[in-house]
Amino acid sequence: GFKRVVRDVARGELRLLHGAVEQGRQRCEPPGDLTPLGYFHRVGPFGEAMAALASRGDMAIIGLGVGAAAAYAVPGQRVLFLEIDPEVVHIARTYFSYLGGCRGEVEVRVGDGLASFAPRRVSAVRSSSNSTTGSSTWSNAQPTFRGTAAGGLALAHNGNLTNTDELEAWLATSI
């Protein structure tokens, strides 16, 4: 699809649009501001889930967008982004500073997210699609947090997942 980076002068933000859908944004001033915005804002479901997982382990994130989720990493934490579109990776690295300013270690893999997700111990898995239905419940994963034997699992997905219980069982035995 058609992707473009636009400067929203009124809001002082740089935005990534994929067609008409916003994939992420970042403040332009001060340069390098790593405050996560929009869906990833610290005061919201994603921010609350990430706060619950602070310093608990590595993160695997399916879908890069502008890389705003990297703002939640702490020193020593690894953040693995799985992105299917190499153009999105180029845009995130070229126009946005979340990846370069990440306090943790960032790795970006290009390919199908679930197919390229090698089991490893992570504290958060986030998946991104462009559907926005539902609410913040485990069965709809918009995003949500659930305690596990490993300490906790945060799951965020902009869609209507129907297999969250199976996903939880798989993650419990795989990470």
mmCIF file with all atom_site columns, C-alpha atoms in Angstrom:
data_model
loop_
_atom_site.group_PDB
_atom_site.id
_atom_site.type_symbol
_atom_site.label_atom_id
_atom_site.label_alt_id
_atom_site.label_comp_id
_atom_site.label_asym_id
_atom_site.label_entity_id
_atom_site.label_seq_id
_atom_site.pdbx_PDB_ins_code
_atom_site.Cartn_x
_atom_site.Cartn_y
_atom_site.Cartn_z
_atom_site.occupancy
_atom_site.B_iso_or_equiv
_atom_site.pdbx_formal_charge
_atom_site.auth_seq_id
_atom_site.auth_comp_id
_atom_site.auth_asym_id
_atom_site.auth_atom_id
_atom_site.pdbx_PDB_model_num
ATOM 1   C CA . GLY A 1 1   ? 0.000   0.000   0.000  1.00 0.00 ? 1   GLY A CA 1
ATOM 2   C CA . PHE A 1 2   ? 0.867   3.677   -0.266 1.00 0.00 ? 2   PHE A CA 1
ATOM 3   C CA . LYS A 1 3   ? 2.912   4.978   2.670  1.00 0.00 ? 3   LYS A CA 1
ATOM 4   C CA . ARG A 1 4   ? 3.813   8.581   3.408  1.00 0.00 ? 4   ARG A CA 1
ATOM 5   C CA . VAL A 1 5   ? 5.466   10.549  6.176  1.00 0.00 ? 5   VAL A CA 1
ATOM 6   C CA . VAL A 1 6   ? 3.779   13.876  6.867  1.00 0.00 ? 6   VAL A CA 1
ATOM 7   C CA . ARG A 1 7   ? 4.650   16.733  9.178  1.00 0.00 ? 7   ARG A CA 1
ATOM 8   C CA . ASP A 1 8   ? 1.633   17.883  11.176 1.00 0.00 ? 8   ASP A CA 1
ATOM 9   C CA . VAL A 1 9   ? 2.666   21.483  11.821 1.00 0.00 ? 9   VAL A CA 1
ATOM 10  C CA . ALA A 1 10  ? -0.352  22.252  14.030 1.00 0.00 ? 10  ALA A CA 1
ATOM 11  C CA . ARG A 1 11  ? 0.512   19.380  16.404 1.00 0.00 ? 11  ARG A CA 1
ATOM 12  C CA . GLY A 1 12  ? 4.288   19.571  15.988 1.00 0.00 ? 12  GLY A CA 1
ATOM 13  C CA . GLU A 1 13  ? 4.410   15.889  15.022 1.00 0.00 ? 13  GLU A CA 1
ATOM 14  C CA . LEU A 1 14  ? 5.727   13.660  12.282 1.00 0.00 ? 14  LEU A CA 1
ATOM 15  C CA . ARG A 1 15  ? 3.218   10.968  11.240 1.00 0.00 ? 15  ARG A CA 1
ATOM 16  C CA . LEU A 1 16  ? 3.433   7.760   9.219  1.00 0.00 ? 16  LEU A CA 1
ATOM 17  C CA . LEU A 1 17  ? 0.319   7.110   7.155  1.00 0.00 ? 17  LEU A CA 1
ATOM 18  C CA . HIS A 1 18  ? -0.397  3.878   5.293  1.00 0.00 ? 18  HIS A CA 1
ATOM 19  C CA . GLY A 1 19  ? -3.219  4.929   3.028  1.00 0.00 ? 19  GLY A CA 1
ATOM 20  C CA . ALA A 1 20  ? -5.547  6.766   5.401  1.00 0.00 ? 20  ALA A CA 1
ATOM 21  C CA . VAL A 1 21  ? -4.472  4.779   8.490  1.00 0.00 ? 21  VAL A CA 1
ATOM 22  C CA . GLU A 1 22  ? -1.991  6.324   10.908 1.00 0.00 ? 22  GLU A CA 1
ATOM 23  C CA . GLN A 1 23  ? 0.772   3.830   11.776 1.00 0.00 ? 23  GLN A CA 1
ATOM 24  C CA . GLY A 1 24  ? 2.492   6.034   14.341 1.00 0.00 ? 24  GLY A CA 1
ATOM 25  C CA . ARG A 1 25  ? 3.708   9.504   15.190 1.00 0.00 ? 25  ARG A CA 1
ATOM 26  C CA . GLN A 1 26  ? 6.445   11.324  17.045 1.00 0.00 ? 26  GLN A CA 1
ATOM 27  C CA . ARG A 1 27  ? 6.954   14.846  18.349 1.00 0.00 ? 27  ARG A CA 1
ATOM 28  C CA . CYS A 1 28  ? 9.259   17.008  16.251 1.00 0.00 ? 28  CYS A CA 1
ATOM 29  C CA . GLU A 1 29  ? 10.402  19.201  19.174 1.00 0.00 ? 29  GLU A CA 1
ATOM 30  C CA . PRO A 1 30  ? 12.613  18.720  20.972 1.00 0.00 ? 30  PRO A CA 1
ATOM 31  C CA . PRO A 1 31  ? 14.532  16.668  18.392 1.00 0.00 ? 31  PRO A CA 1
ATOM 32  C CA . GLY A 1 32  ? 14.745  13.036  19.438 1.00 0.00 ? 32  GLY A CA 1
ATOM 33  C CA . ASP A 1 33  ? 11.793  13.242  21.853 1.00 0.00 ? 33  ASP A CA 1
ATOM 34  C CA . LEU A 1 34  ? 10.993  9.594   22.618 1.00 0.00 ? 34  LEU A CA 1
ATOM 35  C CA . THR A 1 35  ? 7.597   10.135  24.222 1.00 0.00 ? 35  THR A CA 1
ATOM 36  C CA . PRO A 1 36  ? 5.303   7.444   22.791 1.00 0.00 ? 36  PRO A CA 1
ATOM 37  C CA . LEU A 1 37  ? 2.167   8.949   21.280 1.00 0.00 ? 37  LEU A CA 1
ATOM 38  C CA . GLY A 1 38  ? -1.260  7.806   20.106 1.00 0.00 ? 38  GLY A CA 1
ATOM 39  C CA . TYR A 1 39  ? -1.995  4.136   20.695 1.00 0.00 ? 39  TYR A CA 1
ATOM 40  C CA . PHE A 1 40  ? 1.353   3.769   22.495 1.00 0.00 ? 40  PHE A CA 1
ATOM 41  C CA . HIS A 1 41  ? 0.882   6.717   24.892 1.00 0.00 ? 41  HIS A CA 1
ATOM 42  C CA . ARG A 1 42  ? 1.950   6.040   28.481 1.00 0.00 ? 42  ARG A CA 1
ATOM 43  C CA . VAL A 1 43  ? -1.532  6.995   29.765 1.00 0.00 ? 43  VAL A CA 1
ATOM 44  C CA . GLY A 1 44  ? -3.613  4.352   28.024 1.00 0.00 ? 44  GLY A CA 1
ATOM 45  C CA . PRO A 1 45  ? -4.048  0.588   27.763 1.00 0.00 ? 45  PRO A CA 1
ATOM 46  C CA . PHE A 1 46  ? -0.717  -0.081  26.008 1.00 0.00 ? 46  PHE A CA 1
ATOM 47  C CA . GLY A 1 47  ? 1.201   2.174   28.392 1.00 0.00 ? 47  GLY A CA 1
ATOM 48  C CA . GLU A 1 48  ? -0.435  0.564   31.406 1.00 0.00 ? 48  GLU A CA 1
ATOM 49  C CA . ALA A 1 49  ? 0.414   -2.924  30.161 1.00 0.00 ? 49  ALA A CA 1
ATOM 50  C CA . MET A 1 50  ? 4.020   -1.922  29.516 1.00 0.00 ? 50  MET A CA 1
ATOM 51  C CA . ALA A 1 51  ? 4.319   -0.296  32.955 1.00 0.00 ? 51  ALA A CA 1
ATOM 52  C CA . ALA A 1 52  ? 3.155   -3.576  34.506 1.00 0.00 ? 52  ALA A CA 1
ATOM 53  C CA . LEU A 1 53  ? 5.965   -5.356  32.658 1.00 0.00 ? 53  LEU A CA 1
ATOM 54  C CA . ALA A 1 54  ? 8.756   -2.847  33.262 1.00 0.00 ? 54  ALA A CA 1
ATOM 55  C CA . SER A 1 55  ? 12.099  -4.632  33.608 1.00 0.00 ? 55  SER A CA 1
ATOM 56  C CA . ARG A 1 56  ? 10.526  -8.118  33.519 1.00 0.00 ? 56  ARG A CA 1
ATOM 57  C CA . GLY A 1 57  ? 12.220  -9.407  30.406 1.00 0.00 ? 57  GLY A CA 1
ATOM 58  C CA . ASP A 1 58  ? 12.621  -8.974  26.708 1.00 0.00 ? 58  ASP A CA 1
ATOM 59  C CA . MET A 1 59  ? 9.854   -7.854  24.372 1.00 0.00 ? 59  MET A CA 1
ATOM 60  C CA . ALA A 1 60  ? 8.809   -9.337  21.017 1.00 0.00 ? 60  ALA A CA 1
ATOM 61  C CA . ILE A 1 61  ? 6.699   -6.962  18.976 1.00 0.00 ? 61  ILE A CA 1
ATOM 62  C CA . ILE A 1 62  ? 4.954   -7.987  15.770 1.00 0.00 ? 62  ILE A CA 1
ATOM 63  C CA . GLY A 1 63  ? 4.558   -4.891  13.621 1.00 0.00 ? 63  GLY A CA 1
ATOM 64  C CA . LEU A 1 64  ? 7.048   -2.005  13.736 1.00 0.00 ? 64  LEU A CA 1
ATOM 65  C CA . GLY A 1 65  ? 5.112   1.095   12.734 1.00 0.00 ? 65  GLY A CA 1
ATOM 66  C CA . VAL A 1 66  ? 7.409   3.989   13.672 1.00 0.00 ? 66  VAL A CA 1
ATOM 67  C CA . GLY A 1 67  ? 9.014   1.984   16.502 1.00 0.00 ? 67  GLY A CA 1
ATOM 68  C CA . ALA A 1 68  ? 7.279   3.846   19.353 1.00 0.00 ? 68  ALA A CA 1
ATOM 69  C CA . ALA A 1 69  ? 7.077   0.694   21.509 1.00 0.00 ? 69  ALA A CA 1
ATOM 70  C CA . ALA A 1 70  ? 10.888  0.867   21.801 1.00 0.00 ? 70  ALA A CA 1
ATOM 71  C CA . ALA A 1 71  ? 10.386  3.871   24.110 1.00 0.00 ? 71  ALA A CA 1
ATOM 72  C CA . TYR A 1 72  ? 9.359   1.441   26.849 1.00 0.00 ? 72  TYR A CA 1
ATOM 73  C CA . ALA A 1 73  ? 12.627  -0.522  26.875 1.00 0.00 ? 73  ALA A CA 1
ATOM 74  C CA . VAL A 1 74  ? 14.977  -0.204  29.829 1.00 0.00 ? 74  VAL A CA 1
ATOM 75  C CA . PRO A 1 75  ? 18.761  -0.644  29.791 1.00 0.00 ? 75  PRO A CA 1
ATOM 76  C CA . GLY A 1 76  ? 19.655  -4.316  29.372 1.00 0.00 ? 76  GLY A CA 1
ATOM 77  C CA . GLN A 1 77  ? 16.289  -5.231  27.881 1.00 0.00 ? 77  GLN A CA 1
ATOM 78  C CA . ARG A 1 78  ? 16.090  -6.613  24.337 1.00 0.00 ? 78  ARG A CA 1
ATOM 79  C CA . VAL A 1 79  ? 13.317  -5.544  21.980 1.00 0.00 ? 79  VAL A CA 1
ATOM 80  C CA . LEU A 1 80  ? 12.677  -7.711  18.925 1.00 0.00 ? 80  LEU A CA 1
ATOM 81  C CA . PHE A 1 81  ? 10.495  -6.157  16.233 1.00 0.00 ? 81  PHE A CA 1
ATOM 82  C CA . LEU A 1 82  ? 9.086   -8.475  13.574 1.00 0.00 ? 82  LEU A CA 1
ATOM 83  C CA . GLU A 1 83  ? 7.978   -6.490  10.518 1.00 0.00 ? 83  GLU A CA 1
ATOM 84  C CA . ILE A 1 84  ? 6.736   -7.925  7.233  1.00 0.00 ? 84  ILE A CA 1
ATOM 85  C CA . ASP A 1 85  ? 7.366   -4.772  5.154  1.00 0.00 ? 85  ASP A CA 1
ATOM 86  C CA . PRO A 1 86  ? 10.999  -3.660  4.574  1.00 0.00 ? 86  PRO A CA 1
ATOM 87  C CA . GLU A 1 87  ? 9.752   -0.218  3.507  1.00 0.00 ? 87  GLU A CA 1
ATOM 88  C CA . VAL A 1 88  ? 8.276   0.307   6.994  1.00 0.00 ? 88  VAL A CA 1
ATOM 89  C CA . VAL A 1 89  ? 11.662  -0.580  8.522  1.00 0.00 ? 89  VAL A CA 1
ATOM 90  C CA . HIS A 1 90  ? 13.382  1.967   6.260  1.00 0.00 ? 90  HIS A CA 1
ATOM 91  C CA . ILE A 1 91  ? 10.842  4.664   7.166  1.00 0.00 ? 91  ILE A CA 1
ATOM 92  C CA . ALA A 1 92  ? 11.097  3.990   10.925 1.00 0.00 ? 92  ALA A CA 1
ATOM 93  C CA . ARG A 1 93  ? 14.912  4.147   10.856 1.00 0.00 ? 93  ARG A CA 1
ATOM 94  C CA . THR A 1 94  ? 15.120  7.162   8.512  1.00 0.00 ? 94  THR A CA 1
ATOM 95  C CA . TYR A 1 95  ? 12.400  9.530   9.731  1.00 0.00 ? 95  TYR A CA 1
ATOM 96  C CA . PHE A 1 96  ? 11.724  8.553   13.365 1.00 0.00 ? 96  PHE A CA 1
ATOM 97  C CA . SER A 1 97  ? 14.123  8.287   16.306 1.00 0.00 ? 97  SER A CA 1
ATOM 98  C CA . TYR A 1 98  ? 12.449  5.706   18.565 1.00 0.00 ? 98  TYR A CA 1
ATOM 99  C CA . LEU A 1 99  ? 14.695  2.837   17.408 1.00 0.00 ? 99  LEU A CA 1
ATOM 100 C CA . GLY A 1 100 ? 17.938  4.803   17.534 1.00 0.00 ? 100 GLY A CA 1
ATOM 101 C CA . GLY A 1 101 ? 17.080  6.318   20.914 1.00 0.00 ? 101 GLY A CA 1
ATOM 102 C CA . CYS A 1 102 ? 15.985  3.066   22.539 1.00 0.00 ? 102 CYS A CA 1
ATOM 103 C CA . ARG A 1 103 ? 17.615  2.523   25.950 1.00 0.00 ? 103 ARG A CA 1
ATOM 104 C CA . GLY A 1 104 ? 17.572  -1.237  25.374 1.00 0.00 ? 104 GLY A CA 1
ATOM 105 C CA . GLU A 1 105 ? 18.968  -3.376  22.571 1.00 0.00 ? 105 GLU A CA 1
ATOM 106 C CA . VAL A 1 106 ? 16.852  -3.295  19.395 1.00 0.00 ? 106 VAL A CA 1
ATOM 107 C CA . GLU A 1 107 ? 16.672  -5.962  16.707 1.00 0.00 ? 107 GLU A CA 1
ATOM 108 C CA . VAL A 1 108 ? 14.400  -5.705  13.674 1.00 0.00 ? 108 VAL A CA 1
ATOM 109 C CA . ARG A 1 109 ? 13.656  -8.808  11.580 1.00 0.00 ? 109 ARG A CA 1
ATOM 110 C CA . VAL A 1 110 ? 11.880  -8.559  8.260  1.00 0.00 ? 110 VAL A CA 1
ATOM 111 C CA . GLY A 1 111 ? 9.397   -11.351 7.557  1.00 0.00 ? 111 GLY A CA 1
ATOM 112 C CA . ASP A 1 112 ? 6.105   -12.807 8.695  1.00 0.00 ? 112 ASP A CA 1
ATOM 113 C CA . GLY A 1 113 ? 5.898   -12.076 12.422 1.00 0.00 ? 113 GLY A CA 1
ATOM 114 C CA . LEU A 1 114 ? 4.484   -15.319 13.734 1.00 0.00 ? 114 LEU A CA 1
ATOM 115 C CA . ALA A 1 115 ? 6.422   -17.481 11.275 1.00 0.00 ? 115 ALA A CA 1
ATOM 116 C CA . SER A 1 116 ? 9.741   -15.875 12.241 1.00 0.00 ? 116 SER A CA 1
ATOM 117 C CA . PHE A 1 117 ? 9.084   -15.746 15.987 1.00 0.00 ? 117 PHE A CA 1
ATOM 118 C CA . ALA A 1 118 ? 11.563  -18.173 17.502 1.00 0.00 ? 118 ALA A CA 1
ATOM 119 C CA . PRO A 1 119 ? 10.493  -19.147 21.033 1.00 0.00 ? 119 PRO A CA 1
ATOM 120 C CA . ARG A 1 120 ? 12.451  -17.176 23.625 1.00 0.00 ? 120 ARG A CA 1
ATOM 121 C CA . ARG A 1 121 ? 11.681  -15.749 27.034 1.00 0.00 ? 121 ARG A CA 1
ATOM 122 C CA . VAL A 1 122 ? 9.824   -12.481 26.560 1.00 0.00 ? 122 VAL A CA 1
ATOM 123 C CA . SER A 1 123 ? 7.551   -10.454 28.811 1.00 0.00 ? 123 SER A CA 1
ATOM 124 C CA . ALA A 1 124 ? 5.449   -8.874  26.088 1.00 0.00 ? 124 ALA A CA 1
ATOM 125 C CA . VAL A 1 125 ? 4.197   -9.805  22.670 1.00 0.00 ? 125 VAL A CA 1
ATOM 126 C CA . ARG A 1 126 ? 2.384   -7.159  20.681 1.00 0.00 ? 126 ARG A CA 1
ATOM 127 C CA . SER A 1 127 ? 0.752   -7.708  17.342 1.00 0.00 ? 127 SER A CA 1
ATOM 128 C CA . SER A 1 128 ? -0.496  -4.964  15.071 1.00 0.00 ? 128 SER A CA 1
ATOM 129 C CA . SER A 1 129 ? -3.143  -4.982  12.392 1.00 0.00 ? 129 SER A CA 1
ATOM 130 C CA . ASN A 1 130 ? -5.361  -2.199  11.177 1.00 0.00 ? 130 ASN A CA 1
ATOM 131 C CA . SER A 1 131 ? -8.748  -3.338  12.443 1.00 0.00 ? 131 SER A CA 1
ATOM 132 C CA . THR A 1 132 ? -9.856  -1.463  15.552 1.00 0.00 ? 132 THR A CA 1
ATOM 133 C CA . THR A 1 133 ? -12.761 -3.319  17.102 1.00 0.00 ? 133 THR A CA 1
ATOM 134 C CA . GLY A 1 134 ? -13.429 -4.417  20.634 1.00 0.00 ? 134 GLY A CA 1
ATOM 135 C CA . SER A 1 135 ? -12.293 -3.430  24.087 1.00 0.00 ? 135 SER A CA 1
ATOM 136 C CA . SER A 1 136 ? -9.468  -4.028  26.557 1.00 0.00 ? 136 SER A CA 1
ATOM 137 C CA . THR A 1 137 ? -10.315 -7.581  27.572 1.00 0.00 ? 137 THR A CA 1
ATOM 138 C CA . TRP A 1 138 ? -8.232  -10.738 27.346 1.00 0.00 ? 138 TRP A CA 1
ATOM 139 C CA . SER A 1 139 ? -10.585 -12.340 24.834 1.00 0.00 ? 139 SER A CA 1
ATOM 140 C CA . ASN A 1 140 ? -10.295 -9.347  22.509 1.00 0.00 ? 140 ASN A CA 1
ATOM 141 C CA . ALA A 1 141 ? -6.721  -8.279  23.373 1.00 0.00 ? 141 ALA A CA 1
ATOM 142 C CA . GLN A 1 142 ? -6.997  -4.518  22.894 1.00 0.00 ? 142 GLN A CA 1
ATOM 143 C CA . PRO A 1 143 ? -4.315  -4.489  24.718 1.00 0.00 ? 143 PRO A CA 1
ATOM 144 C CA . THR A 1 144 ? -4.445  -6.401  27.967 1.00 0.00 ? 144 THR A CA 1
ATOM 145 C CA . PHE A 1 145 ? -2.256  -7.936  30.690 1.00 0.00 ? 145 PHE A CA 1
ATOM 146 C CA . ARG A 1 146 ? -2.531  -11.356 32.300 1.00 0.00 ? 146 ARG A CA 1
ATOM 147 C CA . GLY A 1 147 ? -0.331  -12.867 34.977 1.00 0.00 ? 147 GLY A CA 1
ATOM 148 C CA . THR A 1 148 ? 1.425   -16.121 34.058 1.00 0.00 ? 148 THR A CA 1
ATOM 149 C CA . ALA A 1 149 ? 3.780   -18.533 35.768 1.00 0.00 ? 149 ALA A CA 1
ATOM 150 C CA . ALA A 1 150 ? 6.631   -16.631 34.080 1.00 0.00 ? 150 ALA A CA 1
ATOM 151 C CA . GLY A 1 151 ? 5.478   -13.378 35.696 1.00 0.00 ? 151 GLY A CA 1
ATOM 152 C CA . GLY A 1 152 ? 3.108   -11.821 33.206 1.00 0.00 ? 152 GLY A CA 1
ATOM 153 C CA . LEU A 1 153 ? 2.099   -11.462 29.609 1.00 0.00 ? 153 LEU A CA 1
ATOM 154 C CA . ALA A 1 154 ? 0.999   -8.307  27.861 1.00 0.00 ? 154 ALA A CA 1
ATOM 155 C CA . LEU A 1 155 ? -0.786  -8.750  24.567 1.00 0.00 ? 155 LEU A CA 1
ATOM 156 C CA . ALA A 1 156 ? -1.912  -5.987  22.263 1.00 0.00 ? 156 ALA A CA 1
ATOM 157 C CA . HIS A 1 157 ? -3.599  -6.422  18.932 1.00 0.00 ? 157 HIS A CA 1
ATOM 158 C CA . ASN A 1 158 ? -5.634  -3.887  16.989 1.00 0.00 ? 158 ASN A CA 1
ATOM 159 C CA . GLY A 1 159 ? -8.123  -6.462  15.867 1.00 0.00 ? 159 GLY A CA 1
ATOM 160 C CA . ASN A 1 160 ? -10.512 -9.125  16.982 1.00 0.00 ? 160 ASN A CA 1
ATOM 161 C CA . LEU A 1 161 ? -8.526  -12.162 18.073 1.00 0.00 ? 161 LEU A CA 1
ATOM 162 C CA . THR A 1 162 ? -10.499 -15.341 18.603 1.00 0.00 ? 162 THR A CA 1
ATOM 163 C CA . ASN A 1 163 ? -7.685  -17.607 19.795 1.00 0.00 ? 163 ASN A CA 1
ATOM 164 C CA . THR A 1 164 ? -6.262  -15.760 22.804 1.00 0.00 ? 164 THR A CA 1
ATOM 165 C CA . ASP A 1 165 ? -6.684  -18.732 25.143 1.00 0.00 ? 165 ASP A CA 1
ATOM 166 C CA . GLU A 1 166 ? -4.772  -20.963 22.708 1.00 0.00 ? 166 GLU A CA 1
ATOM 167 C CA . LEU A 1 167 ? -2.118  -18.262 22.280 1.00 0.00 ? 167 LEU A CA 1
ATOM 168 C CA . GLU A 1 168 ? -1.701  -17.996 26.046 1.00 0.00 ? 168 GLU A CA 1
ATOM 169 C CA . ALA A 1 169 ? -1.273  -21.789 26.332 1.00 0.00 ? 169 ALA A CA 1
ATOM 170 C CA . TRP A 1 170 ? 1.279   -21.814 23.501 1.00 0.00 ? 170 TRP A CA 1
ATOM 171 C CA . LEU A 1 171 ? 3.251   -18.934 25.033 1.00 0.00 ? 171 LEU A CA 1
ATOM 172 C CA . ALA A 1 172 ? 3.241   -20.590 28.470 1.00 0.00 ? 172 ALA A CA 1
ATOM 173 C CA . THR A 1 173 ? 5.054   -23.603 27.027 1.00 0.00 ? 173 THR A CA 1
ATOM 174 C CA . SER A 1 174 ? 7.243   -21.734 24.520 1.00 0.00 ? 174 SER A CA 1
ATOM 175 C CA . ILE A 1 175 ? 8.827   -18.837 26.407 1.00 0.00 ? 175 ILE A CA 1
#
